[in-house]
Coordinates of C-alpha atoms in Angstrom, one line a residue:
M85 CA -52.2 -29.8 19.2
V86 CA -50.6 -32.0 16.5
N87 CA -47.8 -29.8 15.0
N88 CA -47.8 -29.2 11.3
T89 CA -44.5 -31.1 10.6
S90 CA -46.2 -34.2 12.1
E91 CA -49.4 -33.7 10.3
D92 CA -47.5 -33.4 7.0
A93 CA -45.5 -36.4 7.9
H94 CA -48.7 -38.4 8.3
C95 CA -50.1 -37.3 5.0
C96 CA -46.9 -38.3 3.4
F97 CA -47.2 -41.7 5.1
V98 CA -50.7 -42.2 3.8
V99 CA -49.5 -41.5 0.2
L100 CA -46.5 -43.7 0.6
T101 CA -48.4 -46.8 1.8
H102 CA -49.9 -47.1 -1.7
T103 CA -46.5 -47.8 -3.3
I104 CA -47.6 -51.4 -3.1
G105 CA -50.1 -50.5 -5.9
I106 CA -47.7 -51.3 -8.6
V107 CA -47.7 -55.0 -7.4
S108 CA -51.3 -55.4 -6.2
Y109 CA -52.9 -53.6 -9.3
Y110 CA -50.6 -55.2 -11.8
L111 CA -49.9 -58.6 -10.4
A112 CA -50.9 -60.3 -13.7
P113 CA -48.5 -58.4 -15.9
I114 CA -45.7 -58.6 -13.5
L115 CA -46.1 -62.4 -13.4
K116 CA -46.3 -62.5 -17.1
S117 CA -43.1 -60.4 -17.4
V118 CA -41.2 -63.1 -15.4
G119 CA -42.6 -66.1 -17.6
I120 CA -45.7 -67.1 -15.7
T121 CA -48.3 -66.7 -18.5
S122 CA -50.9 -69.3 -17.6
S123 CA -54.1 -67.9 -16.3
I124 CA -54.6 -70.8 -14.0
S125 CA -51.1 -70.4 -12.5
Q126 CA -51.6 -66.7 -12.1
A127 CA -54.9 -67.2 -10.3
G128 CA -53.4 -69.7 -8.0
I129 CA -50.5 -67.3 -7.1
N130 CA -53.0 -64.6 -6.6
L131 CA -55.1 -66.7 -4.2
G132 CA -52.1 -67.7 -2.4
I133 CA -51.1 -64.1 -1.8
Q134 CA -54.4 -63.2 -0.4
V135 CA -54.5 -65.9 2.0
W136 CA -50.9 -64.9 2.9
N137 CA -51.9 -61.3 3.3
A138 CA -54.8 -62.2 5.7
I139 CA -52.7 -64.3 8.0
L140 CA -49.8 -61.8 8.1
A141 CA -52.1 -58.8 8.6
A142 CA -53.7 -60.6 11.6
L143 CA -50.3 -61.4 13.1
G144 CA -49.2 -57.9 12.6
A145 CA -52.4 -56.6 14.4
L146 CA -51.5 -58.7 17.4
A147 CA -47.8 -57.7 17.3
A148 CA -48.7 -53.9 17.3
E149 CA -49.8 -54.0 20.8
R150 CA -47.0 -56.3 22.0
Y151 CA -44.0 -54.7 20.3
G152 CA -45.2 -51.2 19.5
R153 CA -45.9 -49.4 16.4
R154 CA -42.5 -47.9 15.5
P155 CA -40.7 -51.3 15.4
L156 CA -43.3 -52.7 13.0
W157 CA -43.3 -49.7 10.7
L158 CA -39.5 -49.7 10.5
L159 CA -39.5 -53.6 10.0
S160 CA -42.1 -53.5 7.4
A161 CA -40.6 -50.6 5.4
S162 CA -36.9 -52.0 5.6
G163 CA -38.2 -55.6 4.6
M164 CA -40.3 -54.2 1.8
L165 CA -37.3 -52.1 0.4
A166 CA -35.0 -55.2 0.6
S167 CA -37.4 -57.6 -0.9
F168 CA -38.4 -55.2 -3.7
I169 CA -34.7 -54.6 -4.6
V170 CA -34.5 -58.4 -5.1
V171 CA -37.7 -58.7 -7.2
T172 CA -36.3 -55.7 -9.4
A173 CA -33.0 -57.5 -9.8
L174 CA -34.5 -60.9 -10.5
S175 CA -37.1 -59.3 -13.1
G176 CA -34.1 -57.7 -14.8
V177 CA -32.1 -60.9 -15.0
F178 CA -35.2 -62.8 -16.5
A179 CA -35.9 -59.9 -19.0
E180 CA -32.3 -59.7 -20.1
K181 CA -31.3 -63.3 -19.9
G182 CA -34.4 -65.4 -19.8
I183 CA -33.2 -67.4 -16.8
K184 CA -36.4 -69.2 -15.8
A185 CA -35.1 -69.7 -12.2
A186 CA -35.1 -66.0 -11.8
G187 CA -38.7 -65.8 -12.7
S188 CA -39.6 -68.4 -10.1
A189 CA -37.5 -66.6 -7.4
T190 CA -39.4 -63.4 -8.2
V191 CA -42.6 -65.1 -7.1
A192 CA -41.1 -66.2 -3.9
F193 CA -40.0 -62.5 -3.1
L194 CA -43.3 -61.1 -4.0
F195 CA -44.6 -63.1 -1.2
I196 CA -42.0 -61.9 1.1
F197 CA -42.6 -58.3 0.0
F198 CA -46.3 -58.7 0.7
G199 CA -45.7 -60.2 4.1
F200 CA -43.5 -57.2 5.2
Y201 CA -46.2 -54.9 4.0
D202 CA -49.0 -56.7 5.8
I203 CA -47.4 -56.8 9.3
A204 CA -47.7 -52.9 9.6
F205 CA -49.3 -51.1 6.7
T206 CA -52.4 -53.2 6.6
P207 CA -53.4 -53.1 10.4
L208 CA -52.1 -49.6 11.2
S209 CA -52.9 -47.6 8.1
I210 CA -56.3 -46.5 9.8
A211 CA -55.5 -47.4 13.5
Y212 CA -52.4 -45.2 13.6
P213 CA -54.1 -41.9 12.2
V214 CA -56.7 -42.5 14.8
E215 CA -54.3 -42.6 17.6
I216 CA -52.2 -39.5 16.6
L217 CA -55.0 -37.2 15.5
P218 CA -56.4 -35.1 18.4
F219 CA -60.3 -35.3 18.7
R220 CA -60.9 -32.0 17.0
L221 CA -58.8 -33.1 13.9
R222 CA -59.7 -36.6 13.8
A223 CA -62.8 -36.3 11.6
K224 CA -61.0 -34.0 9.1
G225 CA -58.0 -36.2 9.1
L226 CA -59.9 -39.4 8.5
S227 CA -61.8 -37.6 5.7
I228 CA -58.5 -36.6 4.0
N229 CA -57.2 -40.3 4.2
P230 CA -59.7 -41.7 1.7
T231 CA -59.2 -38.7 -0.6
V232 CA -55.4 -39.4 -0.7
V233 CA -56.2 -43.2 -1.2
F234 CA -58.5 -42.4 -4.2
G235 CA -55.8 -40.1 -5.6
A236 CA -53.2 -42.8 -5.3
G237 CA -55.7 -45.2 -6.9
F238 CA -56.1 -42.8 -9.9
F239 CA -52.3 -42.8 -10.2
N240 CA -52.1 -46.6 -10.0
Q241 CA -54.8 -47.0 -12.7
Y242 CA -53.9 -44.4 -15.3
V243 CA -50.2 -43.5 -14.9
N244 CA -48.4 -46.7 -13.8
P245 CA -49.6 -48.7 -16.9
I246 CA -48.0 -46.2 -19.3
A247 CA -44.7 -46.3 -17.3
L248 CA -44.8 -50.1 -16.9
E249 CA -45.3 -50.6 -20.6
A250 CA -42.5 -48.2 -21.5
L251 CA -39.9 -49.1 -18.9
H252 CA -41.0 -52.6 -17.8
W253 CA -39.0 -53.8 -14.8
K254 CA -36.9 -50.5 -14.7
F255 CA -40.0 -48.7 -13.6
Y256 CA -39.6 -50.6 -10.2
L257 CA -36.6 -48.4 -9.5
V258 CA -39.0 -45.4 -8.9
Y259 CA -40.7 -47.4 -6.2
I260 CA -37.4 -48.4 -4.7
G261 CA -36.6 -44.8 -4.3
T262 CA -40.1 -44.2 -2.6
L263 CA -39.6 -47.1 -0.3
A264 CA -36.2 -46.0 0.6
A265 CA -37.6 -42.4 1.5
M266 CA -40.1 -44.1 3.8
I267 CA -37.6 -45.4 6.3
P268 CA -36.1 -42.0 7.5
T269 CA -39.6 -40.5 7.4
I270 CA -40.9 -43.2 9.8
Y271 CA -37.7 -43.0 12.0
F272 CA -37.8 -39.4 12.5
L273 CA -41.4 -38.5 12.3
F274 CA -43.5 -41.3 13.6
P275 CA -43.9 -41.4 17.4
E276 CA -44.5 -44.6 19.3
T277 CA -48.2 -44.8 20.6
K278 CA -48.1 -48.0 22.5
G279 CA -49.6 -48.0 25.9
R280 CA -50.5 -44.2 25.7
T281 CA -54.1 -42.9 25.9
L282 CA -55.3 -40.5 23.3
E283 CA -54.9 -37.7 25.7
E284 CA -51.2 -38.6 26.5
I285 CA -50.3 -38.7 22.9
A286 CA -50.7 -35.0 22.7
T287 CA -47.5 -34.6 24.8
V288 CA -45.6 -36.6 22.3
F289 CA -46.1 -33.9 19.7
D290 CA -46.2 -30.8 21.8
G291 CA -44.2 -31.8 24.7
P292 CA -44.8 -32.0 28.4
D293 CA -46.7 -28.7 28.4
A294 CA -49.3 -29.7 26.0
E295 CA -52.8 -29.3 27.2
P296 CA -55.1 -32.1 25.9
D297 CA -58.5 -31.0 24.6
V298 CA -60.4 -32.8 27.5
F299 CA -58.6 -30.9 30.2
R300 CA -58.9 -27.6 28.3
R301 CA -62.6 -28.2 28.2
A302 CA -62.6 -29.3 31.8
S303 CA -61.0 -26.1 32.9
L304 CA -63.6 -24.0 30.9
V305 CA -66.4 -25.8 32.4
H306 CA -65.0 -25.4 36.0
S307 CA -64.7 -21.7 35.5
G308 CA -68.3 -21.6 34.0
D309 CA -67.1 -20.4 30.6
Y310 CA -68.2 -23.4 28.6
G311 CA -72.0 -23.2 29.1
E312 CA -72.2 -25.9 31.6
S313 CA -72.5 -25.9 35.4
P314 CA -69.3 -24.6 37.1
S315 CA -70.2 -27.1 39.9
K316 CA -69.3 -29.9 37.7
S317 CA -65.8 -31.1 38.7
M318 CA -62.9 -31.6 36.2
A319 CA -62.8 -35.3 37.0
E320 CA -66.5 -35.5 36.0
V321 CA -65.8 -33.8 32.8
Y322 CA -62.9 -36.1 32.1
H323 CA -65.0 -39.2 32.8
S324 CA -67.8 -38.0 30.5
E325 CA -65.3 -37.4 27.7
K326 CA -63.8 -40.8 28.1
V327 CA -67.3 -42.3 28.1

């Protein structure tokens, strides 16, 4: 069974993945704040970001199987933090001193920020919960997932605009703090799932004495307590579960 600490950490992860909302929801105001006011220029940058997102997300999905989940999580969160610090600094320089080059550099680092987000958070936001949740909790966990997403969306729609209008680029500091908190959360609470079956992942959370659901059911069937024929072997039950 997945322990409560790990489940809480996963829920925290789902919430924190939406820190990008301040960028994706308010790209046009952010671009305007660094001197890019033309609607054509904003649309072109937005299109370029979407294409960039698709390419990096596909590469991230391929890299997850080759390099593992934890390295991608850590690289992604660290890169997002570093690039967003630069975005904040450049936005502040443009707002305070009006240096045009700072505004142009902000756009470049927005692409870098999205790129780091895409390599892990886009392909693994759904895949990773499916891997770590045991079968009996998977449906509930994946039901909670969109609920948290909608809650974060509500926050992005109705709270961020007020803070962004009042604090301007200084509001980004809140998200820098959130991103900084993600790195130790990922390092200490996110297990590696590469190369493990869903049954084997149970031992990651509960240790070597963990008894995966399929084997628990198989033992009940073998003893005749599960309502199935006691003659059915554990291997047959395991095979039927996997199918």
